[in-house]
Every structure is written in C-alpha cells, then in structure tokens.
mmCIF file of C-alpha atoms and ligand atoms in Angstrom:
data_model
loop_
_atom_site.group_PDB
_atom_site.id
_atom_site.type_symbol
_atom_site.label_atom_id
_atom_site.label_comp_id
_atom_site.label_asym_id
_atom_site.label_seq_id
_atom_site.Cartn_x
_atom_site.Cartn_y
_atom_site.Cartn_z
ATOM 1 C CA MET A 1 2.192 17.833 14.375
ATOM 2 C CA THR A 2 3.835 20.302 16.767
ATOM 3 C CA GLU A 3 7.610 21.250 17.114
ATOM 4 C CA GLN A 4 7.679 20.502 20.848
ATOM 5 C CA ASN A 5 5.784 16.784 20.389
ATOM 6 C CA LEU A 6 7.532 15.742 16.968
ATOM 7 C CA PRO A 7 8.880 12.825 18.769
ATOM 8 C CA VAL A 8 12.341 12.441 16.911
ATOM 9 C CA LYS A 9 14.614 14.850 15.635
ATOM 10 C CA PHE A 10 16.190 14.173 11.944
ATOM 11 C CA PRO A 11 19.852 13.810 11.484
ATOM 12 C CA ASN A 12 20.938 16.843 9.971
ATOM 13 C CA ASP A 13 19.786 19.293 11.451
ATOM 14 C CA PRO A 14 17.314 18.327 14.804
ATOM 15 C CA THR A 15 16.731 21.851 16.152
ATOM 16 C CA SER A 16 16.608 24.183 13.405
ATOM 17 C CA LEU A 17 12.892 25.569 12.945
ATOM 18 C CA LYS A 18 13.610 25.498 8.798
ATOM 19 C CA ALA A 19 13.935 21.800 8.968
ATOM 20 C CA LEU A 20 10.277 21.424 11.374
ATOM 21 C CA ASP A 21 9.077 23.305 8.423
ATOM 22 C CA ASN A 22 10.505 21.072 5.677
ATOM 23 C CA PHE A 23 9.153 18.286 7.419
ATOM 24 C CA ARG A 24 5.667 19.708 7.805
ATOM 25 C CA THR A 25 5.843 20.610 4.223
ATOM 26 C CA LEU A 26 6.834 17.014 2.986
ATOM 27 C CA MET A 27 3.971 15.831 5.406
ATOM 28 C CA LEU A 28 1.500 18.005 3.497
ATOM 29 C CA ASN A 29 2.506 17.085 0.447
ATOM 30 C CA TYR A 30 2.173 13.118 0.775
ATOM 31 C CA ARG A 31 -0.883 14.031 2.828
ATOM 32 C CA SER A 32 -1.979 16.197 0.033
ATOM 33 C CA ALA A 33 -1.228 13.024 -2.405
ATOM 34 C CA VAL A 34 -3.581 10.246 -0.706
ATOM 35 C CA GLN A 35 -6.285 12.501 -1.147
ATOM 36 C CA VAL A 36 -5.412 12.868 -5.277
ATOM 37 C CA VAL A 37 -5.234 8.960 -5.890
ATOM 38 C CA GLU A 38 -7.935 8.617 -3.232
ATOM 39 C CA THR A 39 -10.146 10.554 -5.064
ATOM 40 C CA LYS A 40 -9.234 9.319 -8.527
ATOM 41 C CA ILE A 41 -10.141 5.139 -7.175
ATOM 42 C CA HIS A 42 -13.635 6.694 -6.151
ATOM 43 C CA TYR A 43 -13.722 8.032 -9.496
ATOM 44 C CA LEU A 44 -12.903 4.830 -11.180
ATOM 45 C CA ASP A 45 -14.344 2.684 -8.611
ATOM 46 C CA GLN A 46 -17.705 4.913 -9.747
ATOM 47 C CA GLU A 47 -17.169 5.128 -13.129
ATOM 48 C CA TYR A 48 -16.638 1.173 -13.222
ATOM 49 C CA GLN A 49 -19.917 0.304 -11.414
ATOM 50 C CA ILE A 50 -21.985 2.620 -13.698
ATOM 51 C CA GLN A 51 -20.225 -0.084 -17.043
ATOM 52 C CA HIS A 52 -20.231 -2.601 -15.254
ATOM 53 C CA GLY A 53 -23.007 -2.821 -12.605
ATOM 54 C CA HIS A 54 -20.540 -3.288 -9.638
ATOM 55 C CA THR A 55 -18.197 -1.786 -7.928
ATOM 56 C CA LEU A 56 -14.308 -2.934 -8.055
ATOM 57 C CA VAL A 57 -13.547 -1.772 -4.695
ATOM 58 C CA ASP A 58 -14.674 -3.099 -1.229
ATOM 59 C CA SER A 59 -12.483 -1.063 1.098
ATOM 60 C CA LEU A 60 -9.827 2.088 1.170
ATOM 61 C CA GLN A 61 -7.230 2.428 3.791
ATOM 62 C CA SER A 62 -4.527 4.890 3.472
ATOM 63 C CA ARG A 63 -2.222 6.230 5.742
ATOM 64 C CA ILE A 64 0.943 8.385 6.253
ATOM 65 C CA LYS A 65 4.328 6.236 7.696
ATOM 66 C CA SER A 66 5.069 8.491 11.344
ATOM 67 C CA PRO A 67 8.231 9.913 11.688
ATOM 68 C CA GLU A 68 8.959 6.539 14.402
ATOM 69 C CA SER A 69 8.528 4.082 11.411
ATOM 70 C CA ILE A 70 10.100 6.179 8.656
ATOM 71 C CA LEU A 71 13.428 5.997 10.813
ATOM 72 C CA GLU A 72 12.598 2.701 11.792
ATOM 73 C CA LYS A 73 12.576 2.105 8.212
ATOM 74 C CA ALA A 74 15.583 3.920 7.536
ATOM 75 C CA GLN A 75 17.712 1.696 9.932
ATOM 76 C CA ARG A 76 16.715 -1.426 9.262
ATOM 77 C CA LYS A 77 17.113 -1.180 5.515
ATOM 78 C CA HIS A 78 20.280 0.384 6.375
ATOM 79 C CA LEU A 79 19.349 3.821 4.265
ATOM 80 C CA ASP A 80 22.056 6.403 4.048
ATOM 81 C CA PHE A 81 19.331 9.045 5.575
ATOM 82 C CA ASN A 82 18.756 12.693 5.521
ATOM 83 C CA PHE A 83 15.720 14.727 5.676
ATOM 84 C CA GLU A 84 16.670 15.827 2.046
ATOM 85 C CA SER A 85 17.001 12.370 0.522
ATOM 86 C CA LEU A 86 13.775 10.771 2.170
ATOM 87 C CA PRO A 87 11.496 11.746 -0.575
ATOM 88 C CA GLU A 88 14.366 9.428 -3.405
ATOM 89 C CA GLN A 89 15.103 6.192 -0.584
ATOM 90 C CA MET A 90 11.647 6.005 0.578
ATOM 91 C CA HIS A 91 8.201 6.015 -1.183
ATOM 92 C CA ASP A 92 6.127 4.574 1.000
ATOM 93 C CA ILE A 93 5.521 6.937 3.149
ATOM 94 C CA ALA A 94 2.176 8.086 2.100
ATOM 95 C CA GLY A 95 0.340 4.092 1.379
ATOM 96 C CA ILE A 96 -2.998 2.931 0.107
ATOM 97 C CA ARG A 97 -4.087 -0.166 0.041
ATOM 98 C CA ILE A 98 -7.323 -0.985 -2.399
ATOM 99 C CA ILE A 99 -9.063 -4.075 -1.052
ATOM 100 C CA VAL A 100 -11.305 -5.380 -4.150
ATOM 101 C CA ARG A 101 -13.481 -8.790 -3.642
ATOM 102 C CA PHE A 102 -12.133 -11.027 -7.028
ATOM 103 C CA GLU A 103 -8.383 -11.553 -7.657
ATOM 104 C CA ASP A 104 -8.879 -9.973 -11.537
ATOM 105 C CA ASP A 105 -10.429 -7.126 -10.041
ATOM 106 C CA ILE A 106 -6.795 -6.630 -9.101
ATOM 107 C CA LEU A 107 -5.646 -6.096 -12.481
ATOM 108 C CA ALA A 108 -8.458 -3.889 -13.523
ATOM 109 C CA MET A 109 -8.256 -1.539 -10.767
ATOM 110 C CA GLU A 110 -4.366 -1.407 -12.118
ATOM 111 C CA ARG A 111 -5.361 -0.838 -15.816
ATOM 112 C CA ARG A 112 -7.895 2.451 -14.778
ATOM 113 C CA LEU A 113 -5.049 3.660 -12.721
ATOM 114 C CA GLU A 114 -2.205 3.563 -15.081
ATOM 115 C CA LYS A 115 -4.306 5.148 -17.887
ATOM 116 C CA GLN A 116 -4.632 8.293 -15.710
ATOM 117 C CA PRO A 117 -2.844 10.897 -17.605
ATOM 118 C CA ASP A 118 -0.837 12.492 -14.577
ATOM 119 C CA ILE A 119 0.110 9.663 -12.630
ATOM 120 C CA LYS A 120 3.006 7.820 -13.369
ATOM 121 C CA VAL A 121 3.519 3.962 -12.527
ATOM 122 C CA LEU A 122 7.621 3.901 -11.055
ATOM 123 C CA LYS A 123 7.905 1.080 -9.877
ATOM 124 C CA ARG A 124 5.719 -2.451 -9.805
ATOM 125 C CA LYS A 125 6.215 -5.713 -7.535
ATOM 126 C CA ASP A 126 3.426 -8.162 -8.518
ATOM 127 C CA TYR A 127 3.910 -10.305 -5.207
ATOM 128 C CA VAL A 128 0.325 -12.485 -6.185
ATOM 129 C CA ALA A 129 1.753 -13.813 -9.344
ATOM 130 C CA LYS A 130 5.047 -14.129 -7.568
ATOM 131 C CA PRO A 131 4.316 -14.541 -3.859
ATOM 132 C CA LYS A 132 6.961 -14.206 -1.246
ATOM 133 C CA PRO A 133 8.411 -17.026 0.541
ATOM 134 C CA ASN A 134 6.456 -16.535 3.408
ATOM 135 C CA GLY A 135 3.269 -16.663 1.242
ATOM 136 C CA TYR A 136 2.369 -12.760 1.310
ATOM 137 C CA ARG A 137 -0.209 -12.202 -1.727
ATOM 138 C CA SER A 138 -0.436 -8.449 -2.881
ATOM 139 C CA LEU A 139 0.207 -5.876 -5.893
ATOM 140 C CA HIS A 140 2.339 -2.982 -4.852
ATOM 141 C CA LEU A 141 2.281 0.284 -7.503
ATOM 142 C CA ILE A 142 4.932 3.028 -6.793
ATOM 143 C CA LEU A 143 2.529 5.844 -8.397
ATOM 144 C CA ALA A 144 4.279 9.533 -8.367
ATOM 145 C CA VAL A 145 1.268 12.166 -8.448
ATOM 146 C CA PRO A 146 1.231 15.408 -9.533
ATOM 147 C CA VAL A 147 0.270 17.751 -6.003
ATOM 148 C CA TYR A 148 -0.329 21.494 -6.739
ATOM 149 C CA LEU A 149 1.813 24.071 -4.219
ATOM 150 C CA SER A 150 1.369 28.102 -3.936
ATOM 151 C CA ALA A 151 5.564 27.228 -5.933
ATOM 152 C CA GLY A 152 4.514 25.241 -8.741
ATOM 153 C CA VAL A 153 3.483 21.083 -9.775
ATOM 154 C CA GLN A 154 5.449 18.876 -7.606
ATOM 155 C CA ALA A 155 5.989 14.991 -8.004
ATOM 156 C CA VAL A 156 4.964 13.173 -5.026
ATOM 157 C CA THR A 157 5.449 9.453 -4.148
ATOM 158 C CA VAL A 158 2.831 7.208 -3.161
ATOM 159 C CA GLU A 159 2.650 3.242 -2.521
ATOM 160 C CA VAL A 160 -0.253 1.739 -3.929
ATOM 161 C CA GLN A 161 -1.274 -1.825 -2.441
ATOM 162 C CA ILE A 162 -3.731 -4.082 -4.181
ATOM 163 C CA ARG A 163 -5.206 -6.936 -2.638
ATOM 164 C CA THR A 164 -7.977 -8.886 -2.707
ATOM 165 C CA ILE A 165 -10.240 -8.980 1.159
ATOM 166 C CA ALA A 166 -8.834 -13.085 1.359
ATOM 167 C CA MET A 167 -4.943 -11.711 0.786
ATOM 168 C CA ASN A 168 -5.841 -8.794 3.033
ATOM 169 C CA PHE A 169 -7.677 -10.986 6.156
ATOM 170 C CA TRP A 170 -4.044 -13.054 5.665
ATOM 171 C CA ALA A 171 -1.161 -10.137 5.571
ATOM 172 C CA SER A 172 -2.824 -8.409 8.965
ATOM 173 C CA LEU A 173 -2.871 -11.379 10.828
ATOM 174 C CA GLU A 174 1.228 -11.837 9.393
ATOM 175 C CA HIS A 175 1.627 -8.459 10.292
ATOM 176 C CA GLU A 176 0.635 -8.190 13.546
ATOM 177 C CA LEU A 177 3.202 -11.892 13.670
ATOM 178 C CA SER A 178 5.689 -10.439 12.648
ATOM 179 C CA TYR A 179 5.642 -6.796 14.875
ATOM 180 C CA LYS A 180 4.815 -9.138 18.295
ATOM 181 C CA LYS A 181 8.426 -10.319 19.987
ATOM 182 C CA ASN A 182 7.410 -12.511 22.303
ATOM 183 C CA VAL A 183 4.609 -14.790 20.986
ATOM 184 C CA ARG A 184 6.034 -18.719 21.465
ATOM 185 C CA HIS A 185 6.319 -21.257 18.502
ATOM 186 C CA GLN A 186 7.303 -18.191 16.304
ATOM 187 C CA ASP A 187 8.517 -20.431 13.502
ATOM 188 C CA GLU A 188 5.383 -22.975 13.831
ATOM 189 C CA LEU A 189 3.235 -20.028 13.522
ATOM 190 C CA ARG A 190 4.993 -19.050 10.346
ATOM 191 C CA ARG A 191 4.762 -22.941 8.712
ATOM 192 C CA GLU A 192 0.986 -22.674 9.960
ATOM 193 C CA LEU A 193 0.372 -19.715 7.832
ATOM 194 C CA ILE A 194 3.106 -20.078 4.821
ATOM 195 C CA ALA A 195 -0.050 -23.080 4.009
ATOM 196 C CA LYS A 196 -2.918 -20.469 5.240
ATOM 197 C CA ALA A 197 -1.573 -18.248 2.399
ATOM 198 C CA GLU A 198 -1.681 -22.106 0.228
ATOM 199 C CA LEU A 199 -5.578 -22.392 0.871
ATOM 200 C CA VAL A 200 -6.149 -18.645 0.674
ATOM 201 C CA HIS A 201 -4.820 -18.266 -2.659
ATOM 202 C CA GLN A 202 -7.175 -21.752 -3.469
ATOM 203 C CA LEU A 203 -9.977 -20.014 -2.028
ATOM 204 C CA ASP A 204 -9.150 -16.765 -3.998
ATOM 205 C CA GLN A 205 -9.124 -18.779 -7.419
ATOM 206 C CA ASP A 206 -12.515 -20.553 -6.506
ATOM 207 C CA MET A 207 -14.144 -17.913 -5.685
ATOM 208 C CA ASN A 208 -13.067 -15.946 -9.200
ATOM 209 C CA GLY A 209 -14.048 -18.795 -10.853
ATOM 210 C CA ILE A 210 -17.922 -18.735 -9.442
ATOM 211 C CA LYS A 211 -17.534 -14.708 -10.020
ATOM 212 C CA ASN A 212 -16.505 -15.900 -14.139
ATOM 213 C CA GLN A 213 -19.428 -18.223 -14.413
ATOM 214 C CA ILE A 214 -22.202 -16.256 -12.534
ATOM 215 C CA ARG A 215 -21.302 -13.166 -14.856
ATOM 216 C CA ALA A 216 -21.221 -15.247 -18.072
ATOM 217 C CA GLU A 217 -24.360 -16.920 -17.498
ATOM 218 C CA GLU A 218 -26.012 -13.640 -16.464
ATOM 219 C CA ASN A 219 -24.450 -11.863 -20.229
ATOM 220 C CA GLN A 220 -25.872 -15.247 -22.203
HETATM 221 P P1 0O2 B 1 4.204 -0.834 7.410
HETATM 222 O O1 0O2 B 1 4.363 -0.722 8.603
HETATM 223 O O2 0O2 B 1 2.954 -1.580 6.946
HETATM 224 O O3 0O2 B 1 4.129 -0.016 6.378
HETATM 225 P P2 0O2 B 1 11.973 -1.639 -1.202
HETATM 226 O O4 0O2 B 1 13.435 -1.152 -0.490
HETATM 227 O O5 0O2 B 1 10.807 -0.753 -1.529
HETATM 228 O O6 0O2 B 1 11.514 -2.909 -2.767
HETATM 229 P P3 0O2 B 1 9.676 -1.962 0.257
HETATM 230 O O7 0O2 B 1 9.669 -1.021 0.855
HETATM 231 O O8 0O2 B 1 10.293 -3.528 2.017
HETATM 232 O O9 0O2 B 1 10.818 -2.792 -0.324
HETATM 233 O O10 0O2 B 1 9.112 -2.485 0.079
HETATM 234 P P4 0O2 B 1 7.529 -3.789 -0.519
HETATM 235 O O11 0O2 B 1 8.011 -4.905 -0.210
HETATM 236 O O12 0O2 B 1 6.525 -3.796 -1.218
HETATM 237 O O13 0O2 B 1 6.523 -3.642 0.731
HETATM 238 C C1 0O2 B 1 6.170 -2.075 1.507
HETATM 239 C C2 0O2 B 1 5.460 -2.589 2.394
HETATM 240 O O14 0O2 B 1 3.941 -3.770 1.934
HETATM 241 C C3 0O2 B 1 5.189 -2.930 3.559
HETATM 242 O O15 0O2 B 1 5.642 -2.064 4.205
HETATM 243 C C4 0O2 B 1 4.215 -3.919 4.063
HETATM 244 O O16 0O2 B 1 2.666 -2.751 4.219
HETATM 245 C C5 0O2 B 1 3.835 -4.313 2.642
HETATM 246 N N1 0O2 B 1 4.799 -5.970 3.362
HETATM 247 C C6 0O2 B 1 5.767 -6.323 2.348
HETATM 248 N N2 0O2 B 1 5.718 -7.516 2.404
HETATM 249 C C7 0O2 B 1 4.726 -8.065 3.529
HETATM 250 C C8 0O2 B 1 4.837 -9.406 4.676
HETATM 251 O O17 0O2 B 1 5.629 -10.365 3.952
HETATM 252 N N3 0O2 B 1 3.994 -9.710 5.194
HETATM 253 C C9 0O2 B 1 2.948 -8.354 5.368
HETATM 254 N N4 0O2 B 1 2.005 -8.132 6.028
HETATM 255 N N5 0O2 B 1 3.250 -7.341 4.431
HETATM 256 C C10 0O2 B 1 4.318 -7.078 3.679
HETATM 257 P P5 0O2 B 1 6.304 -1.922 5.808
HETATM 258 O O18 0O2 B 1 7.171 -0.975 5.734
HETATM 259 O O19 0O2 B 1 7.347 -3.017 5.807
HETATM 260 O O20 0O2 B 1 5.919 -1.888 6.805
#
C-alpha cells in the first residue's frame, strides 16, 4: 500500500511520513507473524500425518485486517484508539483460521501449537465448549509470536481460530447475514441459523463418533 492510496488517516498524525512508515512496519510485522505461524502449522500437520497416518488440517485461511476494518472495529468497540496503542488494543489484526475435519482435531491442533516453545498463548476463548447465543462455535487463541527484525525480536499477536468444516460452513453464512443491511426477515433468519447451529453440532458429534469407531477398529 502506498501513502497515496492509504485509505484512512490515523488520528494522531495523519499526514506525517513517519506515521506512514510506522504503519507499514506494523503491517509487515503482522504479515511476518502470519507466515511464522502458517509454517509451524504446516510442519505440525505433516508431523501428525507421519505419526497418525492422516492430517489434522483440512485448510488454512489467513488475512491481515484492512485499515478500514481496523477503524470500523475500533469504533464499534469504543476503543480509545491511537496508532501507538493499536497492537495492545486489537489482537486480531493478523488472523489465521485453521479448518479441521473433526471436533477432536481442534484440541489436538491447539495442544501442538501451545507446546511450541517460542509461541505464547495470551488468551483463549472456547466457543466450542461454550457457544455464543447465536450458535457460533470455534476455538479462539491469541498467540504472541516472535518476529525477527533488524533491531531485534518483537512479539506480535496473531488470532488463531480453529473450527471444523461444518462450523466454518455455518459461520461463513452467519457472517454474511451480519454484514447485510437490507435483508428482510433478519430476525427470522437469525432464529433459523440458531437452529441450524444445533444441527451442525449434532453432525460434528456424530461424525466424530463414527471416526473414532473406524479408527478404533482399524487399530485392533
Ligand atoms: P472479521 O471480519 O472476521 O475479522 P475481544 O475484544 O477480542 O474479546 P472480539 O474481537 O469480538 O472481542 O473477539 P472474538 O469474540 O474472539 O471474535 C473475533 C472474531 O471471531 C471475529 O472477528 C469473527 O471473525 C469471529 N467471530 C466472533 N463471533 C462471531 C460470530 O458470532 N459469528 C461469526 N460468523 N464470526 C464470529 P471480527 O473482527 O468481528 O470480524
């Protein structure tokens, strides 16, 4: 992103080149942190495959929040927002979503990530064990990841969401609905989604059970 097309002005010093350089460096740190965690996940998944004969990860998605959505979230959460405090206040500027097939694989992946000596789990929100009232299920971890800069090592936060394919299928549609302003029957659709979240949960549990049975018999 160049300074000409930077779509937002930061409140403390919108025009200074210094502020733009700081912003660019911050975003570079987040991109580097995502690469560090993605590499670890790929390695852990390949190692798991060697040990167990099948993978944990179905797919990975990653993103860096756009300046527009950083500002939108800061306003929505009424954050006392300024450029310097941004990394402390917002932990999901860098995000990685790990999609796994089975519910058991969520904790298996979490255990492997938290055992990494250079990764620190700063925060854990278990929306799988305790779903949100709208039916949302996913495990959220805020990780501190070392990024190696010319000036030294810096800990950068990355939000990791771990969920099953079925949870992801549900969440993507719920997310779409929450961003649409002109959908008629919003309330009715929300109620339907709550009901479908239960079906998704039931399906996840059933598939997990079948998987365990297959693997137990395979190992006899
Ligand atoms: P986007 O567009 O996906 O980036 P916090 O202040 O950190 O405790 P926060 O940031 O709301 O509160 O954290 P939380 O609950 O861990 O949610 C962070 C992200 O999880 C969201 O980011 C969504 O990606 C996802 N998420 C949380 N709740 C829901 C939900 O009810 N439905 C769906 N579909 N996704 C959810 P953003 O920034 O809101 O959005």
